CSV table of C-alpha atoms in Angstrom, one decimal:
chain,number,residue,atom,x,y,z
A,1,GLU,CA,-25.9,18.6,49.0
A,2,GLY,CA,-24.1,15.8,47.3
A,3,ALA,CA,-24.9,14.2,44.0
A,4,GLY,CA,-25.4,10.7,45.5
A,5,PRO,CA,-24.1,7.4,44.3
A,6,VAL,CA,-26.8,7.2,41.5
A,7,LEU,CA,-27.0,10.2,39.2
A,8,ASP,CA,-30.4,11.3,38.0
A,9,GLY,CA,-30.1,13.2,34.7
A,10,GLY,CA,-33.8,14.2,34.8
A,11,GLU,CA,-35.3,15.3,31.5
A,12,PHE,CA,-31.9,16.0,30.0
A,13,GLY,CA,-30.8,12.4,30.7
A,14,THR,CA,-34.0,11.1,29.1
A,15,ILE,CA,-33.4,13.1,26.0
A,16,VAL,CA,-29.8,11.9,25.8
A,17,ALA,CA,-31.0,8.3,26.2
A,18,GLU,CA,-33.6,8.8,23.4
A,19,TRP,CA,-30.8,10.1,21.0
A,20,ASP,CA,-28.6,7.2,22.0
A,21,ALA,CA,-31.5,4.8,21.2
A,22,LEU,CA,-32.1,6.5,17.8
A,23,GLU,CA,-28.4,6.2,17.0
A,24,ARG,CA,-28.4,2.5,17.8
A,25,ASP,CA,-31.5,2.0,15.5
A,26,MET,CA,-29.8,4.1,12.8
A,27,ARG,CA,-26.6,2.0,13.0
A,28,ALA,CA,-28.7,-1.2,12.6
A,29,VAL,CA,-30.3,0.2,9.5
A,30,ALA,CA,-26.9,1.4,8.2
A,31,ALA,CA,-25.6,-2.1,8.3
A,32,THR,CA,-28.2,-3.0,5.6
A,33,ILE,CA,-27.4,-0.1,3.2
A,34,PRO,CA,-25.5,-1.3,0.1
A,35,ALA,CA,-22.0,0.0,-0.2
A,36,GLU,CA,-22.8,2.1,-3.3
A,37,GLN,CA,-25.4,4.0,-1.3
A,38,HIS,CA,-23.3,4.6,1.8
A,39,ALA,CA,-22.3,8.2,0.9
A,40,ALA,CA,-25.9,9.2,0.4
A,41,TRP,CA,-26.9,7.5,3.6
A,42,PHE,CA,-24.2,9.2,5.5
A,43,GLU,CA,-25.0,12.6,4.1
A,44,LEU,CA,-28.8,12.4,4.5
A,45,VAL,CA,-29.3,10.3,7.6
A,46,GLU,CA,-26.2,9.0,9.5
A,47,HIS,CA,-24.3,12.2,9.9
A,48,LYS,CA,-27.4,14.1,11.2
A,49,VAL,CA,-28.3,11.4,13.8
A,50,ARG,CA,-24.7,10.8,14.9
A,51,ALA,CA,-23.8,14.5,15.1
A,52,MET,CA,-26.9,15.4,17.1
A,53,ALA,CA,-26.6,12.4,19.5
A,54,ASN,CA,-23.0,13.3,20.0
A,55,LEU,CA,-23.8,17.0,20.6
A,56,TYR,CA,-26.3,16.0,23.3
A,57,ARG,CA,-23.7,13.7,24.9
A,58,LEU,CA,-21.1,16.5,24.8
A,59,TYR,CA,-23.3,19.0,26.6
A,60,TYR,CA,-24.6,16.3,29.0
A,61,ALA,CA,-21.1,15.4,30.0
A,62,VAL,CA,-20.2,19.1,30.4
A,63,ALA,CA,-23.2,19.6,32.7
A,64,TRP,CA,-22.3,16.6,34.9
A,65,ASN,CA,-18.7,17.6,34.9
A,66,ARG,CA,-19.6,21.1,36.2
A,67,ARG,CA,-22.0,19.8,38.8
A,68,LEU,CA,-19.7,17.2,40.2
A,69,ALA,CA,-16.6,19.4,40.1
A,70,GLU,CA,-18.6,21.9,42.2
A,71,LEU,CA,-18.9,19.1,44.8
A,72,ASP,CA,-15.2,18.1,44.4
A,73,ASP,CA,-16.5,14.7,43.3
A,74,PRO,CA,-13.8,12.8,41.3
A,75,ARG,CA,-16.5,11.5,38.9
A,76,ALA,CA,-16.2,15.0,37.4
A,77,ASN,CA,-13.0,13.8,35.7
A,78,ALA,CA,-14.8,10.9,33.9
A,79,PHE,CA,-17.3,13.4,32.6
A,80,ALA,CA,-14.5,15.7,31.5
A,81,ASP,CA,-13.0,12.7,29.6
A,82,ARG,CA,-16.5,12.0,28.0
A,83,ALA,CA,-16.8,15.7,26.9
A,84,ASP,CA,-13.3,15.6,25.4
A,85,ALA,CA,-14.2,12.4,23.5
A,86,ALA,CA,-17.4,13.9,22.2
A,87,TRP,CA,-15.6,17.0,21.1
A,88,ARG,CA,-13.1,14.9,19.1
A,89,GLU,CA,-16.0,12.8,17.7
A,90,ASP,CA,-17.7,16.0,16.4
A,91,GLN,CA,-14.5,17.0,14.6
A,92,ALA,CA,-14.2,13.5,13.1
A,93,LEU,CA,-17.8,13.5,11.9
A,94,THR,CA,-17.3,16.9,10.2
A,95,GLU,CA,-14.1,15.6,8.5
A,96,ALA,CA,-15.8,12.4,7.4
A,97,TYR,CA,-18.7,14.5,5.9
A,98,HIS,CA,-16.2,16.8,4.1
A,99,ALA,CA,-14.3,13.8,2.7
A,100,LEU,CA,-17.4,12.2,1.1
A,101,GLU,CA,-17.2,11.5,-2.6
A,102,GLY,CA,-13.7,12.9,-2.8
A,103,GLY,CA,-14.6,16.2,-1.1
A,104,LYS,CA,-17.8,16.9,-3.0
A,105,TRP,CA,-19.4,18.4,0.2
A,106,ASN,CA,-16.2,19.9,1.6
A,107,HIS,CA,-16.9,22.8,4.0
A,108,MET,CA,-20.6,22.0,4.0
A,109,MET,CA,-20.5,21.4,7.8
A,110,ASP,CA,-18.2,24.3,8.7
A,111,GLN,CA,-21.1,26.2,10.4
A,112,THR,CA,-20.1,26.8,14.0
A,113,HIS,CA,-22.4,24.8,16.3
A,114,ILE,CA,-20.5,24.4,19.6
A,115,GLY,CA,-19.5,27.1,21.9
A,116,TYR,CA,-22.4,29.6,21.8
A,117,THR,CA,-22.5,31.7,25.0
A,118,THR,CA,-24.7,34.5,23.5
A,119,TRP,CA,-27.1,34.8,20.6
A,120,GLN,CA,-24.1,35.7,18.3
A,121,GLN,CA,-22.4,32.8,16.5
A,122,PRO,CA,-18.9,32.4,17.8
A,123,ASP,CA,-16.1,32.8,15.2
A,124,ARG,CA,-15.0,29.2,15.7
A,125,GLN,CA,-15.9,26.0,17.6
A,126,VAL,CA,-15.1,26.3,21.2
A,127,MET,CA,-14.8,23.3,23.5
A,128,PRO,CA,-17.0,24.0,26.5
A,129,LYS,CA,-14.9,24.5,29.7
A,130,VAL,CA,-14.6,21.4,31.9
A,131,ARG,CA,-12.9,21.2,35.3
A,132,ARG,CA,-10.8,18.3,36.7
A,133,VAL,CA,-10.6,17.7,40.4
A,134,SER,CA,-7.9,16.2,42.5
A,135,ALA,CA,-8.8,12.6,43.2
A,136,ARG,CA,-7.7,11.7,46.7
A,137,GLU,CA,-9.4,8.4,46.3
A,138,PRO,CA,-10.7,6.5,43.2
A,139,ALA,CA,-13.9,7.8,41.7
A,140,ALA,CA,-17.0,5.8,42.4
A,141,PRO,CA,-18.5,4.1,39.4
A,142,ILE,CA,-21.0,6.2,37.5
A,143,ALA,CA,-24.5,4.9,37.8
A,144,PHE,CA,-27.6,6.6,36.4
A,145,ALA,CA,-31.2,6.3,37.5
A,146,PRO,CA,-33.1,4.5,34.7
A,147,PRO,CA,-35.2,6.9,32.5
A,148,SER,CA,-38.4,4.9,33.4
A,149,ALA,CA,-38.0,6.0,37.0
A,150,ARG,CA,-38.6,9.6,35.9
A,151,ASN,CA,-42.0,11.3,35.6
A,152,PRO,CA,-41.7,14.0,32.9
A,153,LEU,CA,-44.3,16.7,32.6
A,154,VAL,CA,-45.8,16.7,29.1
A,155,ILE,CA,-48.4,19.3,27.9
A,156,GLU,CA,-49.7,18.9,24.4
A,157,ALA,CA,-49.9,22.2,22.4
A,158,PRO,CA,-53.7,22.1,22.1
A,159,ASP,CA,-54.1,21.9,25.9
A,160,PHE,CA,-52.9,25.4,26.5
A,161,ASP,CA,-54.3,27.3,29.5
A,162,ARG,CA,-54.8,30.7,27.7
A,163,SER,CA,-53.7,32.6,24.6
A,164,VAL,CA,-52.8,36.2,24.4
A,165,SER,CA,-53.1,37.7,20.9
A,166,ASP,CA,-51.2,40.8,19.9
A,167,GLN,CA,-50.4,42.7,16.7
A,168,GLY,CA,-52.6,40.5,14.5
A,169,LEU,CA,-51.0,37.3,15.7
A,170,ALA,CA,-53.0,34.7,17.5
A,171,TRP,CA,-52.6,31.1,18.8
A,172,ARG,CA,-55.0,28.6,17.2
A,173,VAL,CA,-55.1,24.9,17.1
A,174,ILE,CA,-54.8,23.3,13.6
A,175,PRO,CA,-56.5,19.9,13.5
A,176,HIS,CA,-54.3,16.8,13.0
């Protein structure tokens, strides 16, 4: 089964779009932050939003790359490029954080956060594998189904079907 001309990212695509929107909002606010407060803003807000949005974009691009490469769809190469760009952006964000205030927070963001394949933290960041395909013809433009066309399933925590208590632990609803 092919991927079709319009790609539907499902819930993953919706979450990526939400992070992209949050990053746009954050950048609008960042433009109003006085220069003398920029380091604190970057440390406390901007880095966190940009890094997480970028991480979602990285794994989304990797997922689409793998799916389309499986189908020998040349659009896989564009997603490989996006994944590579997000990988480089992650490194740039880490370097920018470490350079703040003359290196005041150097190594603060050294924690490995890309490349987990098991529960154990990898020794270093590892770019997720992407695959390029031979393009016999130009890749079709990448078009996504709009998030509003999706119908996600949402179940609020208090609306659980049943609860199984064990070893003195139990699920209970806490008001508000």
